[in-house]
Amino acid sequence: MQRRAYVPGVAALLAALTVGVTGLTGCSAGSGPDGSTADSKAGDTADDAGRPGKYRTLLEPCGSVQRATLRDLLPGAAQLPEQQRERVYRGTAAVTYDTDRRAGCSWKTDGPDASHQLTVDFERVVSYDPAVSDDDRAQQVYAEKEAAAGLPAAVPPSGAAAPAATPAAPSPAKTPPSPRATVTAPTGAASAAGTAGGSSSGTGESTAPEGLEPRVLADLADAAFLDDVLARAGSTAQHRTVSVVFRTSNVIVTIRYGEQPARVTEVPDSKELQEKAQGLARNLAEELEE
């Protein structure tokens, strides 16, 4: 009789514990470890519409560029004392509030022949619309950046001629620029179509030689373009900045590489700067894929 009175009591206790555990599990489902759901999507299912992007974090920007590449892009650093050289190669991290969403780094060095500047910026795009995937939202942000660059009518890849020409016609880049649409220095790239290969007394104009004008890059990541801006300011030295912007899944990478010769009469070489900027872009694209 004592065993029969005891067993039901144990069963009741076990049932109560089971209900308690189930209740706790139900309360915690759908929230992250910090209780935040800002980065989760209602479409985290098999639906393509709201599919989350491939990337949930970013590369550490100041460590993303290999030392050998920095030596090539910042030749003036080689002549500095060791401590200063190491400081240059470490770079300066951009101030951001969430390094999983936005991160960047910059490097600068002055040499006897020229000064060089390099900036790398990573942006991870998240769509908060359950009907729009992270990749689609990233493509929209990338398209804003390309439109803001005002690339001249170029040779678009496979059948994309009509869409590429549409944004440039009404000149949307001049309307209130979105913070994400800021790509480089003063634009002027749109006027490059008529001035490419020549020189100009204005500031922020592209004077890249024929074949090196600002353009879409068809063989880099999911989408990419290159901008080339030569800044002239009166009698001061001329400064050229080459920008490469590319998108891979839901991450957008912006590279800016600039040179200012020590002599006022010298013009930075478009071909060399473009080749080096594109080489770095390909390296970063490969790092992201690893």
Coordinates of C-alpha atoms in Angstrom, one line a residue:
M1 CA 0.0 0.0 0.0
Q2 CA 2.9 2.4 0.8
R3 CA 4.4 1.7 -2.7
R4 CA 1.1 2.4 -4.4
A5 CA 0.7 5.7 -2.5
Y6 CA 4.3 6.8 -3.4
V7 CA 4.4 6.0 -7.1
P8 CA 1.6 8.3 -8.2
G9 CA 3.3 11.1 -6.2
V10 CA 6.5 10.6 -8.2
A11 CA 4.6 10.6 -11.5
A12 CA 2.9 13.9 -10.6
L13 CA 6.2 15.4 -9.8
L14 CA 7.8 14.3 -13.1
A15 CA 4.8 15.6 -15.0
A16 CA 5.1 19.0 -13.4
L17 CA 8.8 19.1 -14.2
T18 CA 8.1 18.2 -17.8
V19 CA 5.6 21.0 -18.2
G20 CA 8.1 23.5 -16.7
V21 CA 10.8 22.5 -19.1
T22 CA 8.5 22.7 -22.1
G23 CA 7.4 26.2 -21.0
L24 CA 11.0 27.4 -20.8
T25 CA 11.8 26.1 -24.2
G26 CA 8.8 27.8 -25.8
C27 CA 9.7 31.1 -24.2
S28 CA 13.3 31.1 -25.6
A29 CA 12.6 30.0 -29.2
G30 CA 13.2 32.6 -31.9
S31 CA 15.5 35.0 -29.8
G32 CA 19.3 35.2 -29.9
P33 CA 21.6 34.8 -26.9
D34 CA 21.3 38.5 -26.1
G35 CA 17.5 38.5 -26.6
S36 CA 17.7 40.5 -29.8
T37 CA 16.1 39.5 -33.0
A38 CA 17.4 42.5 -35.1
D39 CA 19.3 40.3 -37.5
S40 CA 16.8 37.4 -37.8
K41 CA 14.4 37.3 -40.6
A42 CA 10.8 36.1 -40.7
G43 CA 11.8 34.3 -43.9
D44 CA 14.5 32.1 -42.4
T45 CA 12.8 29.2 -44.1
A46 CA 13.3 27.7 -47.5
D47 CA 11.6 30.7 -49.2
D48 CA 13.9 32.5 -51.6
A49 CA 12.0 35.8 -51.0
G50 CA 13.3 36.5 -47.5
R51 CA 16.3 34.3 -47.5
P52 CA 19.2 35.5 -45.2
G53 CA 22.5 36.3 -46.8
K54 CA 25.5 34.1 -47.0
Y55 CA 27.6 36.2 -44.6
R56 CA 26.8 36.8 -40.9
T57 CA 30.0 38.6 -40.0
L58 CA 32.9 40.5 -41.8
L59 CA 36.6 40.2 -42.2
E60 CA 38.7 42.1 -39.7
P61 CA 39.6 45.1 -42.0
C62 CA 43.1 46.0 -40.8
G63 CA 44.2 42.4 -41.0
S64 CA 42.5 41.7 -44.3
V65 CA 45.3 43.1 -46.5
Q66 CA 48.4 41.0 -46.6
R67 CA 51.7 42.6 -45.6
A68 CA 53.2 41.9 -49.1
T69 CA 50.3 43.7 -50.7
L70 CA 50.7 46.7 -48.3
R71 CA 54.4 46.9 -49.2
D72 CA 53.4 47.1 -52.9
L73 CA 50.6 49.7 -52.4
L74 CA 52.5 51.8 -49.9
P75 CA 56.1 52.0 -51.3
G76 CA 57.0 55.0 -49.1
A77 CA 56.7 52.9 -45.9
A78 CA 59.8 50.8 -46.8
Q79 CA 62.1 53.8 -46.2
L80 CA 60.7 54.6 -42.7
P81 CA 62.3 53.5 -39.4
E82 CA 60.9 50.2 -38.3
Q83 CA 58.5 51.4 -35.6
Q84 CA 57.0 54.0 -38.0
R85 CA 56.8 51.4 -40.8
E86 CA 55.0 48.9 -38.5
R87 CA 52.6 51.7 -37.5
V88 CA 51.8 52.4 -41.1
Y89 CA 51.2 48.7 -41.9
R90 CA 48.9 48.3 -38.9
G91 CA 46.5 50.8 -40.4
T92 CA 43.8 52.8 -38.6
A93 CA 40.5 51.1 -38.0
A94 CA 37.3 53.1 -38.8
V95 CA 35.0 53.9 -35.9
T96 CA 31.8 51.8 -36.2
Y97 CA 29.2 50.7 -33.7
D98 CA 28.7 47.2 -35.0
T99 CA 31.8 45.5 -36.7
D100 CA 29.6 42.7 -37.9
R101 CA 27.6 45.2 -40.0
R102 CA 30.2 47.8 -41.0
A103 CA 34.0 47.8 -40.7
G104 CA 36.9 49.6 -42.4
C105 CA 40.6 50.5 -42.2
S106 CA 42.9 53.1 -43.8
W107 CA 46.6 53.3 -44.4
K108 CA 48.7 56.3 -45.5
T109 CA 52.4 56.9 -46.2
D110 CA 54.4 59.8 -47.6
G111 CA 57.5 59.0 -49.7
P112 CA 60.1 61.2 -51.4
D113 CA 58.4 60.7 -54.8
A114 CA 54.7 60.5 -53.8
S115 CA 52.2 59.9 -51.0
H116 CA 49.8 57.0 -51.1
Q117 CA 46.5 56.3 -49.3
L118 CA 44.5 53.1 -49.1
T119 CA 41.0 52.6 -47.6
V120 CA 39.0 49.4 -47.3
D121 CA 35.4 49.4 -46.3
F122 CA 33.1 46.3 -45.7
E123 CA 29.4 46.6 -45.4
R124 CA 27.1 43.6 -44.6
V125 CA 23.6 44.3 -45.8
V126 CA 20.6 42.9 -44.0
S127 CA 17.0 43.2 -45.3
Y128 CA 14.3 43.8 -42.7
D129 CA 11.6 43.2 -45.3
P130 CA 10.5 39.5 -45.1
A131 CA 9.6 39.7 -48.8
V132 CA 13.2 40.7 -49.8
S133 CA 16.3 38.6 -49.4
D134 CA 19.5 40.0 -48.0
D135 CA 21.2 39.4 -51.4
D136 CA 18.4 41.3 -53.2
R137 CA 18.7 44.2 -50.7
A138 CA 22.5 44.2 -51.1
Q139 CA 22.1 44.4 -54.9
Q140 CA 19.8 47.4 -54.5
V141 CA 22.4 49.2 -52.2
Y142 CA 25.2 48.3 -54.7
A143 CA 23.1 49.7 -57.6
E144 CA 22.7 53.0 -55.7
K145 CA 26.5 53.2 -55.4
E146 CA 27.0 52.4 -59.1
A147 CA 24.5 55.1 -60.1
A148 CA 26.1 57.6 -57.7
A149 CA 29.4 57.1 -59.5
G150 CA 27.8 58.2 -62.7
L151 CA 29.8 55.8 -64.9
P152 CA 29.8 56.7 -68.6
A153 CA 27.8 54.6 -71.0
A154 CA 30.1 51.6 -71.3
V155 CA 30.3 48.1 -72.5
P156 CA 27.9 46.3 -70.1
P157 CA 28.1 42.6 -69.7
S158 CA 25.8 40.3 -71.6
G159 CA 22.6 42.0 -72.4
A160 CA 22.6 44.5 -69.5
A161 CA 22.9 47.6 -71.8
A162 CA 19.3 48.8 -71.2
P163 CA 19.3 48.6 -67.4
A164 CA 22.7 50.2 -67.1
A165 CA 21.7 53.2 -69.2
T166 CA 18.4 53.8 -67.4
P167 CA 19.7 55.2 -64.1
A168 CA 22.1 57.6 -65.8
A169 CA 19.4 59.2 -68.0
P170 CA 17.4 61.1 -65.3
S171 CA 20.6 61.7 -63.3
P172 CA 19.4 60.3 -60.0
A173 CA 22.9 60.6 -58.5
K174 CA 22.3 64.3 -58.1
T175 CA 19.2 63.9 -55.9
P176 CA 19.6 63.5 -52.2
P177 CA 22.3 60.9 -52.0
S178 CA 21.7 58.1 -49.6
P179 CA 24.6 57.7 -47.1
R180 CA 25.2 54.3 -48.6
A181 CA 25.5 55.7 -52.1
T182 CA 28.6 57.7 -51.3
V183 CA 31.3 56.0 -53.2
T184 CA 34.3 58.2 -53.7
A185 CA 35.5 61.8 -53.7
P186 CA 33.7 64.4 -55.8
T187 CA 32.3 62.6 -58.6
G188 CA 32.6 64.0 -62.1
A189 CA 32.9 60.5 -63.5
A190 CA 29.8 61.1 -65.5
S191 CA 31.6 63.8 -67.4
A192 CA 34.4 61.4 -68.2
A193 CA 32.6 60.2 -71.3
G194 CA 33.6 63.3 -73.1
T195 CA 37.0 64.0 -71.5
A196 CA 38.6 60.6 -71.1
G197 CA 42.1 60.6 -72.2
G198 CA 42.4 64.3 -72.1
S199 CA 43.2 66.9 -69.4
S200 CA 41.0 69.3 -67.6
S201 CA 41.5 72.3 -65.3
G202 CA 38.5 71.3 -63.2
T203 CA 38.6 69.3 -60.0
G204 CA 37.4 65.7 -59.5
E205 CA 37.3 64.8 -63.2
S206 CA 38.3 61.5 -64.7
T207 CA 41.0 61.8 -67.3
A208 CA 41.9 58.1 -67.5
P209 CA 43.4 57.0 -70.9
E210 CA 41.2 55.3 -73.4
G211 CA 40.3 51.8 -72.3
L212 CA 40.8 52.7 -68.6
E213 CA 37.7 54.9 -68.1
P214 CA 35.4 54.3 -65.2
R215 CA 33.5 51.1 -66.0
V216 CA 31.7 48.0 -64.9
L217 CA 34.0 45.1 -64.1
A218 CA 32.3 41.9 -65.4
D219 CA 34.8 39.4 -64.0
L220 CA 34.8 40.3 -60.3
A221 CA 32.4 38.8 -57.7
D222 CA 28.6 39.1 -58.2
A223 CA 28.9 42.7 -59.5
A224 CA 31.6 45.3 -59.5
F225 CA 32.6 48.7 -61.0
L226 CA 35.7 50.9 -61.1
D227 CA 35.9 54.6 -60.8
D228 CA 38.9 56.8 -61.5
V229 CA 39.0 60.4 -60.4
L230 CA 41.8 63.0 -60.9
A231 CA 41.6 66.0 -58.6
R232 CA 43.2 69.2 -59.7
A233 CA 43.4 72.1 -57.4
G234 CA 45.1 75.1 -59.0
S235 CA 48.9 74.9 -58.7
T236 CA 49.0 72.1 -56.1
A237 CA 49.9 68.5 -57.0
Q238 CA 47.4 66.4 -58.7
H239 CA 45.8 63.5 -56.8
R240 CA 44.2 60.5 -58.4
T241 CA 41.9 58.1 -56.6
V242 CA 40.9 54.8 -58.0
S243 CA 37.9 53.1 -56.4
V244 CA 36.8 49.5 -56.8
V245 CA 33.4 48.5 -55.4
F246 CA 32.1 45.0 -55.6
R247 CA 29.3 42.9 -54.1
T248 CA 29.5 39.2 -53.1
S249 CA 26.2 37.9 -51.8
N250 CA 25.1 40.4 -49.0
V251 CA 28.5 42.0 -48.5
I252 CA 29.7 45.1 -50.3
V253 CA 33.4 46.0 -50.4
T254 CA 34.7 49.4 -51.3
I255 CA 38.4 50.0 -52.0
R256 CA 39.9 53.4 -52.5
Y257 CA 43.5 53.7 -53.6
G258 CA 45.1 57.1 -54.1
E259 CA 48.4 58.7 -55.1
Q260 CA 49.7 62.3 -55.1
P261 CA 53.1 62.8 -56.7
A262 CA 55.6 65.1 -55.0
R263 CA 56.1 67.1 -58.2
V264 CA 53.3 69.4 -59.3
T265 CA 53.9 68.6 -63.0
E266 CA 53.4 64.8 -62.6
V267 CA 50.2 63.0 -63.1
P268 CA 49.5 59.7 -61.3
D269 CA 49.4 56.7 -63.6
S270 CA 45.9 55.4 -64.1
K271 CA 46.9 52.0 -65.3
E272 CA 49.2 51.2 -62.4
L273 CA 46.7 52.4 -59.7
Q274 CA 43.8 50.5 -61.4
E275 CA 45.8 47.3 -61.6
K276 CA 46.8 47.4 -58.0
A277 CA 43.3 48.3 -56.8
Q278 CA 41.8 45.5 -58.8
G279 CA 44.4 43.0 -57.6
L280 CA 43.5 43.9 -54.0
A281 CA 39.8 43.5 -54.8
R282 CA 40.3 40.0 -56.1
N283 CA 42.3 39.0 -53.0
L284 CA 39.6 40.3 -50.7
A285 CA 36.9 38.5 -52.8
E286 CA 38.8 35.3 -52.4
E287 CA 39.2 35.8 -48.7
L288 CA 35.5 36.3 -48.3
E289 CA 34.9 33.0 -50.1
E290 CA 37.2 31.0 -47.8

